Coordinates of C-alpha atoms in Angstrom, one line a residue:
M1 CA 96.3 107.9 112.8
A2 CA 98.2 105.2 111.2
T3 CA 99.0 107.2 107.8
S4 CA 100.8 110.3 107.1
L5 CA 99.2 112.0 104.3
R6 CA 101.1 115.0 102.7
R7 CA 100.1 118.4 103.0
P8 CA 98.5 120.1 99.6
S9 CA 100.5 122.4 98.0
F10 CA 97.9 125.0 97.6
T11 CA 96.0 127.1 100.1
G12 CA 92.5 126.9 98.1
C13 CA 90.3 130.0 97.8
S14 CA 88.9 129.9 100.9
S15 CA 89.4 132.3 103.8
S16 CA 89.1 129.7 106.4
P17 CA 92.6 127.6 107.0
P18 CA 93.2 125.1 104.3
D19 CA 93.3 122.3 107.1
A20 CA 89.5 123.0 108.3
D21 CA 88.3 123.0 104.6
D22 CA 89.4 119.5 103.4
E23 CA 89.7 117.6 107.0
G24 CA 87.0 115.6 106.5
V25 CA 87.9 114.8 103.0
R26 CA 91.3 113.8 104.0
G27 CA 89.8 111.6 107.0
T28 CA 87.6 109.7 104.7
C29 CA 90.5 109.0 102.9
E30 CA 92.5 107.8 105.0
D31 CA 89.7 105.5 107.0
A32 CA 89.2 104.0 103.1
S33 CA 93.1 103.6 102.7
L34 CA 93.4 102.1 106.2
C35 CA 90.2 99.8 105.5
K36 CA 91.8 98.7 102.2
R37 CA 94.9 98.1 103.5
F38 CA 93.6 95.7 106.3
A39 CA 91.6 93.8 103.5
V40 CA 94.1 93.2 101.5
S41 CA 96.6 92.2 104.3
I42 CA 94.1 89.3 105.0
G43 CA 93.9 88.3 101.4
Y44 CA 90.5 89.6 100.1
W45 CA 92.1 90.8 97.2
Q46 CA 95.9 91.2 95.7
D47 CA 97.3 95.2 96.0
P48 CA 100.9 95.2 96.1
Y49 CA 101.0 98.9 95.6
I50 CA 98.9 99.6 98.9
P51 CA 101.5 98.5 101.2
H52 CA 103.7 101.6 100.1
L53 CA 101.0 104.2 100.4
V54 CA 99.7 103.0 103.5
R55 CA 100.9 101.2 107.2
L56 CA 99.1 98.4 108.0
S57 CA 96.9 99.5 111.3
K58 CA 97.0 97.0 114.4
E59 CA 92.9 97.6 114.5
R60 CA 90.8 94.7 113.0
K61 CA 88.1 95.5 110.3
A62 CA 85.2 93.9 110.8
P63 CA 84.0 91.5 107.9
E64 CA 81.5 93.3 106.8
I65 CA 83.9 96.2 106.3
N66 CA 86.1 93.8 104.7
R67 CA 83.5 92.3 102.3
G68 CA 82.4 95.8 101.0
Y69 CA 85.9 97.1 100.2
F70 CA 86.3 93.9 98.2
A71 CA 82.9 94.7 96.7
R72 CA 83.6 98.1 95.8
V73 CA 87.5 97.5 94.6
H74 CA 86.1 94.8 92.6
G75 CA 83.1 95.9 90.8
V76 CA 85.0 99.5 89.9
S77 CA 87.8 97.3 88.4
Q78 CA 86.1 95.3 86.2
L79 CA 83.9 98.2 85.1
I80 CA 87.1 100.2 84.3
K81 CA 89.0 97.2 82.6
A82 CA 85.8 96.5 80.8
F83 CA 85.6 100.3 79.7
L84 CA 89.3 100.0 78.5
R85 CA 88.9 97.3 76.2
K86 CA 85.8 98.2 74.9
T87 CA 87.3 101.4 73.7
G88 CA 91.1 99.8 72.8
C89 CA 92.5 102.1 75.3
N90 CA 91.7 105.2 73.7
C91 CA 90.2 106.8 76.2
Q92 CA 90.7 109.0 79.5
I93 CA 89.8 108.2 82.9
L94 CA 89.1 111.0 85.5
N95 CA 89.0 109.4 89.1
L96 CA 87.7 112.2 91.3
G97 CA 87.8 111.7 94.8
A98 CA 90.4 109.0 94.1
G99 CA 92.4 109.6 97.3
M100 CA 95.4 106.8 97.2
D101 CA 94.1 104.8 95.0
T102 CA 96.3 102.2 93.2
T103 CA 94.2 101.7 90.2
F104 CA 97.0 103.3 87.8
W105 CA 99.6 101.0 88.8
R106 CA 97.2 98.0 89.3
L107 CA 96.3 98.9 85.3
K108 CA 99.7 99.3 84.2
D109 CA 100.5 95.8 85.4
V110 CA 98.3 94.5 83.0
D111 CA 99.1 96.7 80.4
L112 CA 95.5 98.3 80.3
L113 CA 96.6 102.0 80.7
P114 CA 94.9 104.7 78.5
S115 CA 96.7 106.0 75.5
T116 CA 98.5 109.3 76.3
S117 CA 97.8 110.3 72.2

């Protein structure tokens, strides 16, 4: 595949090999990241950080895939920004299953990071 994912620094609690335990999760992360990278490369939205995390694949994605990722990224981004503005950034955001998500850096660019105190 086009990306190189880091190995986890823990072995987990399972008796099966760690690669078998999280292979599906890592595969989903990689596929989603490749789709986002491709959509950004053809102008669906701006994300200056995704190229640093994911190499561009030569495989084109269907327009429906690009539109779906645009809708998801844009919708989640709007909800997070509204939440941060409503709370005056005095909150925490827990992003479960974030994969190689660039939300932190994009929020930092617009000075909307949650407060650390």
